[in-house]
Coordinates of C-alpha atoms and ligand atoms in Angstrom, one line a residue:
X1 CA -22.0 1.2 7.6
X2 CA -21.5 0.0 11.1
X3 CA -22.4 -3.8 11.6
X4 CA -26.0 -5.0 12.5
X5 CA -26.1 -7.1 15.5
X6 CA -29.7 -8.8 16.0
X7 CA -31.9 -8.8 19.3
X8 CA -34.1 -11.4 20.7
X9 CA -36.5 -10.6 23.5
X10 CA -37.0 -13.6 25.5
X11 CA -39.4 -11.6 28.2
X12 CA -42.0 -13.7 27.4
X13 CA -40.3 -16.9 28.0
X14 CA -37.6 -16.4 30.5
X15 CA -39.0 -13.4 31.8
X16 CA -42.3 -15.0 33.3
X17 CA -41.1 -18.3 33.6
X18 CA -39.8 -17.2 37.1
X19 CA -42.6 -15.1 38.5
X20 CA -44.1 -16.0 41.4
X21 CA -47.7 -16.0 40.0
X22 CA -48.8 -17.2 36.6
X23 CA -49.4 -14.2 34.1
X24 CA -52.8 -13.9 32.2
X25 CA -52.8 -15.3 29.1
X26 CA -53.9 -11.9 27.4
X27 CA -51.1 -10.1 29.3
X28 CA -48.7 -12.1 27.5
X29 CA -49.9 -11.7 24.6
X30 CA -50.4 -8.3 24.9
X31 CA -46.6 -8.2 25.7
X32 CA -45.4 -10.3 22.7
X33 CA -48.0 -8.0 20.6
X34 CA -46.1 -5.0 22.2
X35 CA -43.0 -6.2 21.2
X36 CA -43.4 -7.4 17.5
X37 CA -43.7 -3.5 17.0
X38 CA -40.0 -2.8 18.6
X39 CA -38.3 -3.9 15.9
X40 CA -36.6 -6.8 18.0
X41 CA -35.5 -9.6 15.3
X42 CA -37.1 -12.8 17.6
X43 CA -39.2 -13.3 20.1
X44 CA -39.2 -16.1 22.5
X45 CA -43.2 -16.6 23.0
X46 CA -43.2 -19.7 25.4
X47 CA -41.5 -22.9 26.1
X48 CA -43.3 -26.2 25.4
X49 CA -41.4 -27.7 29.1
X50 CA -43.5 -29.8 31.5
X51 CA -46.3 -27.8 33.2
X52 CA -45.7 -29.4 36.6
X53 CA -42.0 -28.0 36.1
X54 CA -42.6 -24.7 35.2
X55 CA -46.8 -24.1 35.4
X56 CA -46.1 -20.3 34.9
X57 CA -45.4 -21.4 30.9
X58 CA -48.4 -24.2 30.6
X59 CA -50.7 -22.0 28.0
X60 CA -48.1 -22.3 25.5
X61 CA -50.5 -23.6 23.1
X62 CA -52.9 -20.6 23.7
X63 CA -50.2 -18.2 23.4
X64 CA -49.4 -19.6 20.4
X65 CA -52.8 -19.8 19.3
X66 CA -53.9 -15.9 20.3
X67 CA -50.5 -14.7 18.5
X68 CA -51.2 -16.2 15.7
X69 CA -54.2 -14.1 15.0
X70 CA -53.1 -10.9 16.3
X71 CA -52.6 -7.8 13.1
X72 CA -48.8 -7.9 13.2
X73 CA -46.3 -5.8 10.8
X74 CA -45.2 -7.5 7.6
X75 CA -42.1 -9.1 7.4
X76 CA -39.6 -10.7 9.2
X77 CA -39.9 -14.3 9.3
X78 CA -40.6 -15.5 5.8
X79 CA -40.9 -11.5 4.2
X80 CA -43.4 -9.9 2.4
X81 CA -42.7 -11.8 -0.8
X82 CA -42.4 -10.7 -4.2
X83 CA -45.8 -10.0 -6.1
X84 CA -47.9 -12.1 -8.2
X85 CA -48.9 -12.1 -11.7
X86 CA -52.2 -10.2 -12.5
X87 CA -54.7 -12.8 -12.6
X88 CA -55.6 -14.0 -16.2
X89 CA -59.8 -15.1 -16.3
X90 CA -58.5 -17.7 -19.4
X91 CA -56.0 -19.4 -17.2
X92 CA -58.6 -19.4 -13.9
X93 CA -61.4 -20.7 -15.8
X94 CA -59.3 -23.5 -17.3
X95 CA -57.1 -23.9 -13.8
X96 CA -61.0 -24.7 -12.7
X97 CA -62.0 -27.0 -14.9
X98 CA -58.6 -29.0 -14.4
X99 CA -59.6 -28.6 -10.8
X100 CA -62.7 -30.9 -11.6
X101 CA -61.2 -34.0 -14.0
X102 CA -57.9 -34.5 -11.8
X103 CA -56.9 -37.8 -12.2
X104 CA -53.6 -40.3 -12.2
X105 CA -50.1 -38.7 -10.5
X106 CA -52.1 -35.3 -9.8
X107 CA -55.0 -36.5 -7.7
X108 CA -52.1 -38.9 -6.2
X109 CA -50.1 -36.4 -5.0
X110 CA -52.9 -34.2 -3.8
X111 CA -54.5 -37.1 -1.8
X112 CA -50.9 -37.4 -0.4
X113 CA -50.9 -33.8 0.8
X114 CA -53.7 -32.7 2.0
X115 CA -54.1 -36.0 3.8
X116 CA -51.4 -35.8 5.5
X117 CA -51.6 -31.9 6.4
X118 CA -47.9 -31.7 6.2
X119 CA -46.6 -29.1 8.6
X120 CA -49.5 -27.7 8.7
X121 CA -49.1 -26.1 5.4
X122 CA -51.8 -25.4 2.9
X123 CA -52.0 -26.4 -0.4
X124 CA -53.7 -25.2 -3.7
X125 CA -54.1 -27.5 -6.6
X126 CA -54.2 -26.4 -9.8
X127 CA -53.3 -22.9 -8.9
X128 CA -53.6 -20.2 -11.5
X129 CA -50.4 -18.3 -11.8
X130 CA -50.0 -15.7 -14.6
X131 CA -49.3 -18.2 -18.0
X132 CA -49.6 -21.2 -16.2
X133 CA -51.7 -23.8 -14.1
X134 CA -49.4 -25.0 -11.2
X135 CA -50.3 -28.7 -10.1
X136 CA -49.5 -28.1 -6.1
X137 CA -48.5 -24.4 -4.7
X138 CA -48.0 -24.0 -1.2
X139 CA -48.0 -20.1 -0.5
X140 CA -46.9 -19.7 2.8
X141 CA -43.2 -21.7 2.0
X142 CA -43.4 -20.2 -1.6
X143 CA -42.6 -23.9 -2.9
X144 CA -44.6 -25.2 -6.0
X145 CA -44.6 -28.9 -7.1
X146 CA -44.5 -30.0 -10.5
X147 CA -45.1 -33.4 -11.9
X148 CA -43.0 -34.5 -14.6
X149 CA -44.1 -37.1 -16.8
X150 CA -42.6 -39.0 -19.6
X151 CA -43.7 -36.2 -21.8
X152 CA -41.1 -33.9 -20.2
X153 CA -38.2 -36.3 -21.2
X154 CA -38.8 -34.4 -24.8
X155 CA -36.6 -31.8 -25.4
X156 CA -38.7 -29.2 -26.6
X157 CA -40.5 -30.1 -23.5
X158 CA -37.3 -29.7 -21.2
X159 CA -37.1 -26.1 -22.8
X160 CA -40.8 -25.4 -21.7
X161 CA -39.7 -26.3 -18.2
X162 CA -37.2 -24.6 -18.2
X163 CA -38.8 -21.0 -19.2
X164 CA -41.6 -22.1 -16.5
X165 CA -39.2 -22.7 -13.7
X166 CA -37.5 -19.2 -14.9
X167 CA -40.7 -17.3 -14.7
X168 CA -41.6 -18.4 -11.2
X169 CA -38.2 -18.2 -9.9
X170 CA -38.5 -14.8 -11.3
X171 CA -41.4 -14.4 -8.4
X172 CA -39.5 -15.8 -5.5
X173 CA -41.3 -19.4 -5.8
X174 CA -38.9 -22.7 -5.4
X175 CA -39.8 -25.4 -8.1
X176 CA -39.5 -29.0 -6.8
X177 CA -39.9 -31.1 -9.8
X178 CA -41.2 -34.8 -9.2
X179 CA -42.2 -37.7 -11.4
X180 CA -45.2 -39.1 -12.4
X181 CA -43.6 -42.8 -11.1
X182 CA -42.8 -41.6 -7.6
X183 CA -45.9 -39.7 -7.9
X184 CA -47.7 -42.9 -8.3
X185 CA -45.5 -45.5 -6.6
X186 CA -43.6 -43.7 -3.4
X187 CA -46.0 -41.0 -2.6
X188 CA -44.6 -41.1 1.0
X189 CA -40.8 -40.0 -0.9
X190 CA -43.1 -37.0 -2.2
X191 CA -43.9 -36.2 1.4
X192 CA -40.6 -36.5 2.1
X193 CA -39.2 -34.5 -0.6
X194 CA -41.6 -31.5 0.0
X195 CA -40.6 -30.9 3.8
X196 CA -37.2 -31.2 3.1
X197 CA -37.4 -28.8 0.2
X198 CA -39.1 -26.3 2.9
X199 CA -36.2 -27.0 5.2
X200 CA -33.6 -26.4 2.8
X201 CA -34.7 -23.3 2.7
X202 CA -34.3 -22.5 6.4
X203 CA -30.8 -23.6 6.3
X204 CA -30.1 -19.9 8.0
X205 CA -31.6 -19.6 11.9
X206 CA -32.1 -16.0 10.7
X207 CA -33.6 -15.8 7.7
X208 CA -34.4 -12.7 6.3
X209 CA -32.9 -10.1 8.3
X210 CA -35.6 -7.5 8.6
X211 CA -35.2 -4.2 7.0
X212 CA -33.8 -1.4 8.1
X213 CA -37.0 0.4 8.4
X214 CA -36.5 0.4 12.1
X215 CA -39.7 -1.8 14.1
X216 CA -41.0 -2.7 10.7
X217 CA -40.7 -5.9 10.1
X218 CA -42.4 -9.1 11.9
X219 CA -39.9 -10.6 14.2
X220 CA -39.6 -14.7 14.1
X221 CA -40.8 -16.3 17.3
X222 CA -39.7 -18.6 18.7
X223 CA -40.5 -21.7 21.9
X224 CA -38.5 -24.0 24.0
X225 CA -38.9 -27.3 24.0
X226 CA -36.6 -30.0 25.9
X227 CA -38.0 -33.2 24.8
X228 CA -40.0 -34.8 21.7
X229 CA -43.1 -34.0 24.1
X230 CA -42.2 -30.7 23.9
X231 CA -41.5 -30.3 20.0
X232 CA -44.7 -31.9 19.1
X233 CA -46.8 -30.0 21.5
X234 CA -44.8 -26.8 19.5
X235 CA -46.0 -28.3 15.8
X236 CA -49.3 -28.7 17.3
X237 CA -49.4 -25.0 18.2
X238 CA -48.4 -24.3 14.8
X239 CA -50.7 -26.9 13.2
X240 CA -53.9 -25.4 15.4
X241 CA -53.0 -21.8 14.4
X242 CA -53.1 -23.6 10.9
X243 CA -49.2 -21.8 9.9
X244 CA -45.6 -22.0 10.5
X245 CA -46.2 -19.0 14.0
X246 CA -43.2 -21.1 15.9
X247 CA -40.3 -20.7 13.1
X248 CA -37.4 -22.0 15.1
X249 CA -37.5 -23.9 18.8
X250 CA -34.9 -24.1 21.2
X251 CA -33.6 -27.0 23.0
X252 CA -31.3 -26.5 25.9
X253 CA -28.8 -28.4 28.3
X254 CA -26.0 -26.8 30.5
X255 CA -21.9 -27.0 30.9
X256 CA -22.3 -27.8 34.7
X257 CA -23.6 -31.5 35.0
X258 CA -25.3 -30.6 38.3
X259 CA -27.5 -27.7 36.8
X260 CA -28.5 -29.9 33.4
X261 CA -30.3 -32.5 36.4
X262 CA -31.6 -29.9 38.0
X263 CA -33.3 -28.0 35.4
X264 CA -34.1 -31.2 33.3
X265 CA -33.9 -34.3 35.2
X266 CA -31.2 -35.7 33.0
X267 CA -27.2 -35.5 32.1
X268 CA -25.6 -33.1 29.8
X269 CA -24.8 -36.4 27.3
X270 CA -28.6 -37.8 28.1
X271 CA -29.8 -34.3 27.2
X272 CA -27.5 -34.5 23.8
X273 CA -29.6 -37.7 23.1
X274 CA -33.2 -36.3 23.4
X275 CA -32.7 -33.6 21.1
X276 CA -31.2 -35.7 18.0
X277 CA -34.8 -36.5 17.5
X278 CA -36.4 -33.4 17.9
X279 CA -33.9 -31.9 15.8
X280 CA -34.4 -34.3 12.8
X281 CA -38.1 -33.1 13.5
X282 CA -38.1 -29.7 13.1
X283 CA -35.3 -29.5 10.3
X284 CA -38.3 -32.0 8.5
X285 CA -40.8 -29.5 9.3
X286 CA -38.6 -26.5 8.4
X287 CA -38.1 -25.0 11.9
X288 CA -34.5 -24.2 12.7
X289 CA -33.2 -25.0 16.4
X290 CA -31.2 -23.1 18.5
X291 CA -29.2 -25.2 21.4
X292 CA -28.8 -23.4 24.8
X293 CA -26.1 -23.5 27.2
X294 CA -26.3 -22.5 30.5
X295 CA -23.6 -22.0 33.2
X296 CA -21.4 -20.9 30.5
X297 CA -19.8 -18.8 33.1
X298 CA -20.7 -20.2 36.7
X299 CA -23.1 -22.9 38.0
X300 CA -25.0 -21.8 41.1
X301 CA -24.3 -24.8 42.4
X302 CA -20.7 -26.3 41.4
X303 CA -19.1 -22.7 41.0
X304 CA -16.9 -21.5 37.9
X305 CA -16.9 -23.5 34.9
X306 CA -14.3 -24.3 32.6
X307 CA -14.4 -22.7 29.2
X308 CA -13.0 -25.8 27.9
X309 CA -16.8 -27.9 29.1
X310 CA -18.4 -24.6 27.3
X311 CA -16.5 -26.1 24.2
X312 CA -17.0 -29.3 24.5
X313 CA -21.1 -28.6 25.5
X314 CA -21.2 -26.2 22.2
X315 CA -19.5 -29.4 20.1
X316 CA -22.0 -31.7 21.1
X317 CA -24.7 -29.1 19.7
X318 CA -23.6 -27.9 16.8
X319 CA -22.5 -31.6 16.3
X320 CA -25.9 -33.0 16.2
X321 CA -27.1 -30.0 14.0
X322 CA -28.1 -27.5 16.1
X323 CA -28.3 -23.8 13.8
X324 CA -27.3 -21.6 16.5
X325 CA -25.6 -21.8 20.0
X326 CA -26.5 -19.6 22.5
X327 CA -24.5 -19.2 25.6
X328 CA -26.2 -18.4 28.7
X329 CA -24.7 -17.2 31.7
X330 CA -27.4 -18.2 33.7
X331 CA -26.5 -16.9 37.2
X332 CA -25.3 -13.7 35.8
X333 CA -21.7 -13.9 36.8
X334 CA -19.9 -13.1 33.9
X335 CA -17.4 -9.9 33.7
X336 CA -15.4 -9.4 30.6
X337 CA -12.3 -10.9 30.9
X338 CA -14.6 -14.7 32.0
X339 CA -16.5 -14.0 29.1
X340 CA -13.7 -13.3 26.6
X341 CA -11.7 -16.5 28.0
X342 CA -15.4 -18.4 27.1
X343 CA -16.0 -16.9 24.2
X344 CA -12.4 -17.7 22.9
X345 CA -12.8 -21.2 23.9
X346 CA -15.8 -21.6 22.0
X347 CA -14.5 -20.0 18.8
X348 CA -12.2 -22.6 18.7
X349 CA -15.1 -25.1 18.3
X350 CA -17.4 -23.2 16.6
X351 CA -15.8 -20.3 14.7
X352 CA -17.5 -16.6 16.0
X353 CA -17.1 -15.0 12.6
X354 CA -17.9 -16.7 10.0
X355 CA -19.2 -20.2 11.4
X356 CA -21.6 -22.5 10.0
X357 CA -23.4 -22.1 13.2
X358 CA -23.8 -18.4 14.7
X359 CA -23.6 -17.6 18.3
X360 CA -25.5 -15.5 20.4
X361 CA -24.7 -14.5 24.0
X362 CA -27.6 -14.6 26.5
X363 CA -27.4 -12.6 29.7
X364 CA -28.4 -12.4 33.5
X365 CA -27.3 -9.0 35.2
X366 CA -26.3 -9.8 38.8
X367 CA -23.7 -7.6 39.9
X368 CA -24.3 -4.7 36.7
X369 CA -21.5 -6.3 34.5
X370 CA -23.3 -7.5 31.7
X371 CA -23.1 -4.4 29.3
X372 CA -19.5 -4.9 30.1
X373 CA -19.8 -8.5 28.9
X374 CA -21.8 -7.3 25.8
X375 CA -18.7 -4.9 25.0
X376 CA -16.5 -7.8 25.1
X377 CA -18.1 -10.1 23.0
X378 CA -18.8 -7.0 19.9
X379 CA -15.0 -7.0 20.3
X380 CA -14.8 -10.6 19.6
X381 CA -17.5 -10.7 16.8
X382 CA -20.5 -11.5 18.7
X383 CA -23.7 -10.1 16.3
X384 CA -26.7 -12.0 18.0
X385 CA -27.7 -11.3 21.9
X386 CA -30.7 -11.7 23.9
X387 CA -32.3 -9.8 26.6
X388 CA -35.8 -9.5 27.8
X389 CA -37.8 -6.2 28.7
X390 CA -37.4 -4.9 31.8
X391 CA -34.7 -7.1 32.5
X392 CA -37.5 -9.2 33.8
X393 CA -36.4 -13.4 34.3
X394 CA -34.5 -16.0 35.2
X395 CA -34.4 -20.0 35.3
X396 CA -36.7 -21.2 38.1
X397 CA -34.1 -24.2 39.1
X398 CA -30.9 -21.7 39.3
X399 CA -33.0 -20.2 42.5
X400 CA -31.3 -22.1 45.4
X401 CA -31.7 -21.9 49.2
X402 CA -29.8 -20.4 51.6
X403 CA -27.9 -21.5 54.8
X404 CA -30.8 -19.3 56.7
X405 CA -33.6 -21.1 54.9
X406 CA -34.4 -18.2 52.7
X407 CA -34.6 -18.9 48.7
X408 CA -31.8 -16.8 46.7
X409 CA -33.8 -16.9 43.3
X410 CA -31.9 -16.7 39.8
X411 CA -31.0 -13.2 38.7
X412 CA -32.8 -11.2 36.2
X413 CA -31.7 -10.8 32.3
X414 CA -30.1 -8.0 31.2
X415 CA -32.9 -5.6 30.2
X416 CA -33.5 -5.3 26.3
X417 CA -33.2 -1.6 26.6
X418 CA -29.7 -1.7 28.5
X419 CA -28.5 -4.5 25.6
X420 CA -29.3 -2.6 23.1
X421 CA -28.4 1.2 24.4
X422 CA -25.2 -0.3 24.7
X423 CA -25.2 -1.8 21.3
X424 CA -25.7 1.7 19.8
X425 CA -23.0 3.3 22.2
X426 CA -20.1 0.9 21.2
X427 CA -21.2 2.1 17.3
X428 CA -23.4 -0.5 16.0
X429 CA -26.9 -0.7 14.6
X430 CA -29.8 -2.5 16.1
X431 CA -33.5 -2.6 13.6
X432 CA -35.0 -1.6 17.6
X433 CA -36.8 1.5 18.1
X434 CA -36.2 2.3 21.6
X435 CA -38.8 4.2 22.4
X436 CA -41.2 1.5 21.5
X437 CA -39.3 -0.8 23.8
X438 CA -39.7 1.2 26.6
X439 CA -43.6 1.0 26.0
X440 CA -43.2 -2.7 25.9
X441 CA -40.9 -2.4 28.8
X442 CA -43.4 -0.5 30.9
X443 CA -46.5 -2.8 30.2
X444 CA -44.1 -6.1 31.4
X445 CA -43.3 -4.3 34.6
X446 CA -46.9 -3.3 35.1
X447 CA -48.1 -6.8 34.2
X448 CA -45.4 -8.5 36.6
X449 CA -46.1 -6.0 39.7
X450 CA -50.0 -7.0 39.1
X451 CA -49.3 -10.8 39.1
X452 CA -46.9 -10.4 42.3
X453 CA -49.5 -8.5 44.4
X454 CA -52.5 -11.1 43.5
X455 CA -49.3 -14.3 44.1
X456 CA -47.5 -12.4 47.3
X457 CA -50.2 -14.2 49.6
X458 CA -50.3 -17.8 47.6
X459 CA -46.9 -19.9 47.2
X460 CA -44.6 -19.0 44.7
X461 CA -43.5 -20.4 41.4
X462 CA -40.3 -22.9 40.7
X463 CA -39.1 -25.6 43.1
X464 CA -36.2 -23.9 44.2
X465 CA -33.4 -26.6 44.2
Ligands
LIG1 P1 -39.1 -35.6 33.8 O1 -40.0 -35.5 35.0 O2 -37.9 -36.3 33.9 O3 -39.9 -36.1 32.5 O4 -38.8 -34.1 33.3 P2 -40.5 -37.5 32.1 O5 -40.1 -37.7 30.7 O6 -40.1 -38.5 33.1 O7 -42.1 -37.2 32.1 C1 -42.7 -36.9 33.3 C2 -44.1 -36.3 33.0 O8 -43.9 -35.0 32.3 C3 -44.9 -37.1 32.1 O9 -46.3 -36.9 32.4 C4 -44.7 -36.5 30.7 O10 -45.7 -36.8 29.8 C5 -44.6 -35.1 31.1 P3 -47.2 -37.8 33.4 O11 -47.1 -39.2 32.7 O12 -46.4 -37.8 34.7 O13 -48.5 -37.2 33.4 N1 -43.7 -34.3 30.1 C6 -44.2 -33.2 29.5 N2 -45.3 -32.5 29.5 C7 -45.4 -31.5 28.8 N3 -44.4 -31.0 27.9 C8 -43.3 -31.7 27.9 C9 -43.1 -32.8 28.7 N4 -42.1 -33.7 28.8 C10 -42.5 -34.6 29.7 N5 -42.3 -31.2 27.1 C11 -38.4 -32.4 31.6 C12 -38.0 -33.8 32.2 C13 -37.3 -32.1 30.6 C14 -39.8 -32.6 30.9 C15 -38.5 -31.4 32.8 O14 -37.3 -31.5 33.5 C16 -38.8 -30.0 32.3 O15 -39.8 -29.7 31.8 N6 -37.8 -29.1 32.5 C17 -37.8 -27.8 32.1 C18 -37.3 -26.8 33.1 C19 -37.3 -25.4 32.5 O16 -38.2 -25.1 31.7 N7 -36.4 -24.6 33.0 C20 -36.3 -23.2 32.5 C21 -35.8 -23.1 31.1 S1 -34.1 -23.2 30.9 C22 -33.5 -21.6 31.3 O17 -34.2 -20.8 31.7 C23 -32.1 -21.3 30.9 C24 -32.0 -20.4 29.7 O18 -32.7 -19.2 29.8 C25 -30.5 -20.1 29.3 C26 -29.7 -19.5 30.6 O19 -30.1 -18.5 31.1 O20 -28.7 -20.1 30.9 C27 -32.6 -21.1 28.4
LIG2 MG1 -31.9 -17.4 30.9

């Protein structure tokens, strides 16, 4: 069967992000409910970046919020999950009464964790689960916590456990296993133990690759953030929305040292340093990050770039623990030979084909070579690309200004549909249904040529560098 190479639409991110007006909130979500149905893999929903940067992105939260509740397929992200036990009335009524007397290492642990809210996650104490009574269950991650005490030393006891672990494994559930002391006397360590459990279980940046029932599945979404700012305002989102709707954020810096102060006010190495902590952060809350790098090809402002700074750029990322680079020729200059010299250079860092960290290519259509560029990298064992509907997008502070005053703004993505009618042509599968995309397609265009006639009287968007 021919490989499966995996889509993200980042329309709603990138594509409006540069639009002269700022889109209704409902539009975009609208567009991002439109596109969970395509059978795309991820979708970028928003970027948590400064609203005076980019105000056309400022409702992230909302965004986040609305998408939250929308009736989306099953799926993706987390999947549907094996079933549960038929509920026994025996084990509820007793799970109920435990409920009531709680006392020593379980009401510890359950002051520890709904008090803290961790990640937003909720927790059930004293859940009923077929034979059994578990003392914390967390549904959403799957993860249930046992506390051990001394009794469990016993080894008739240890055999117990061990059937009981067996049986919930047997239901996709993860058993983290603490003891009464640390219950008791680190309950912090317990905290700390049950989001790295969570995360430890995200160690992939595509978990789950949906099914192949072609737009079936719920893609994973997805936000930018640049800073700490940024990644709290994303676990915020997600704590508002009361679950884990962002799954994986993406920071993002540049191989040309004049576009990375541009776009974010900082160095390529000062960038590096922001996102070690907001890294830590969402591997602790589970998220997986994706590390951007623009100018991959050109810089609209210094010119070609060498594949060797691509390198040395993707290093730095996958060096502080990024879980996926993505390479983003920003300015769309790439053709296929640039992009296989890049590519190759990168591979040498951060191994194409069977990595720890997996690359995706991300990119702009100026001159009508990026299929060609997709071709190349499917030659090179590229399986993850983005694009965004309607080939809609571009970075605000690539846009620069002419000689004759006039703005030259950054070029648009290359359009999902293109990406992934190439995809099929070269002989590989996608999960997308095209003809959904196109619907999606058409609404983005309609939404974009409605926010252009209300913005072509008022000033436009980015601060064009
Ligand atoms: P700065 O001005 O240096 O930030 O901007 P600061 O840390 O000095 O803070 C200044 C103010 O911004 C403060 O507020 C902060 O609180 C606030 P004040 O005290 O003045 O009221 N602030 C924030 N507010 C909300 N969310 C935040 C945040 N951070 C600070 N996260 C900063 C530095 C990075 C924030 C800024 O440069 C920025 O937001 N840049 C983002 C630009 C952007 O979004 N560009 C487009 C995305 S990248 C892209 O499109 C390329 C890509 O598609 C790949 C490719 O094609 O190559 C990914
Ligand atoms: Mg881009």
């Amino acid at each position: 069967m021919p490989d499966l190479v995996r889509i993200t639409d980042v329309s709603p991110r990138d594509g409006l992000q540069n639009e002269p007006g700022i889109i209704p909130t409902p539009d975009k979500v609208r567009l991002i409910e439109l596109l969970c149905h395509t059978g795309v893999d991820e979708i970028e929903v928003t970027s948590f970046v400064s609203p005076k940067w980019v105000p056309q992105l400022g409702d992230g939260r909302d965004v986040v919020r609305f998408v939250s509740q929308l009736p989306l397929p099953e799926g993706g992200g987390r999947g549907k999950g094996d079933p549960t036990p038929a509920r026994n009335p025996l084990t509820v009524a007793r799970a109920q009464a435990l409920r009531r007397t709680m006392t020593g290492p379980e009401k510890a642990l359950w002051a520890e964790l709904s008090g803290k809210r961790l990640a937003g996650l909720k927790f059930r104490r004293q859940h009923p689960f077929g034979p059994y009574i578990l003392d914390v269950f967390c549904p959403s991650v799957r993860l249930v916590i046992e506390i051990d005490g001394i009794t469990h030393e016993h080894v008739e006891a240890k055999r117990h456990d061990a059937e009981r672990t067996a049986y919930l494994e047997s239901f996709g559930l993860r058993v983290l296993r603490v003891s009464n002391d640390a219950v008791l006397h680190d309950p912090d360590l317990i905290a700390r133990q049950v989001l790295h459990a969570i995360a430890a279980d995200r160690t992939s940046p595509f978990p789950l690759p949906p099914p192949s029932g072609r737009g079936s599945a719920r893609p994973i979404f997805s936000a930018l953030v640049p800073n700490e700012r940024g990644m709290q305002s994303a676990l915020d989102a997600n704590q508002a929305s009361r679950r884990h709707v962002i799954e994986k954020v993406s920071v993002f810096t540049a191989a040309s040292e004049t576009f990375s102060q541009k776009n974010t006010n900082a160095s390529i190495a000062e960038t590096i340093e922001r996102f070690r902590p907001v890294i830590d952060s969402a591997h602790m809350q589970g998220l997986t990050v994706r590390g951007y790098v623009s100018c991959v090809i050109a810089c609209p402002f210094e010119g070609p770039i060498d594949p060797s700074k691509v390198a040395e750029v993707s290093k730095a990322l996958t060096d502080i623990g990024v879980d996926e680079l993505d390479l983003g020729d920003t300015i769309g200059a790439g053709s296929r030979e640039s992009t296989g010299a890049m590519l190759r250079a990168v591979d040498r860092v951060a191994p194409i084909t069977g990595g720890r960290v997996p690359i995706t290519l991300h990119l702009h259509d100026t001159f009508g070579r990026a299929a060609d560029c997709v071709r190349a990298a499917l030659d090179l064992g590229v399986r993850s690309f983005d694009g965004s509907v309607a080939g809609l997008g571009g970075c605000p502070y690539a846009s620069k200004r002419l000689p004759d005053g006039t703005i030259q703004r950054a070029p648009g993505n290359i359009s999902t549909e293109l990406l992934v009618q190439t995809i099929h042509d070269a002989g590989y599968r996608t999960n997308v249904n095209l003809d959904k995309l196109r619907e999606a397609a058409a609404f983005a265009r309609e939404i974009v040529a409605k926010s252009r006639a209300a913005a072509s009287t008022s000033s436009s968007g980015g601060t064009p560098a």
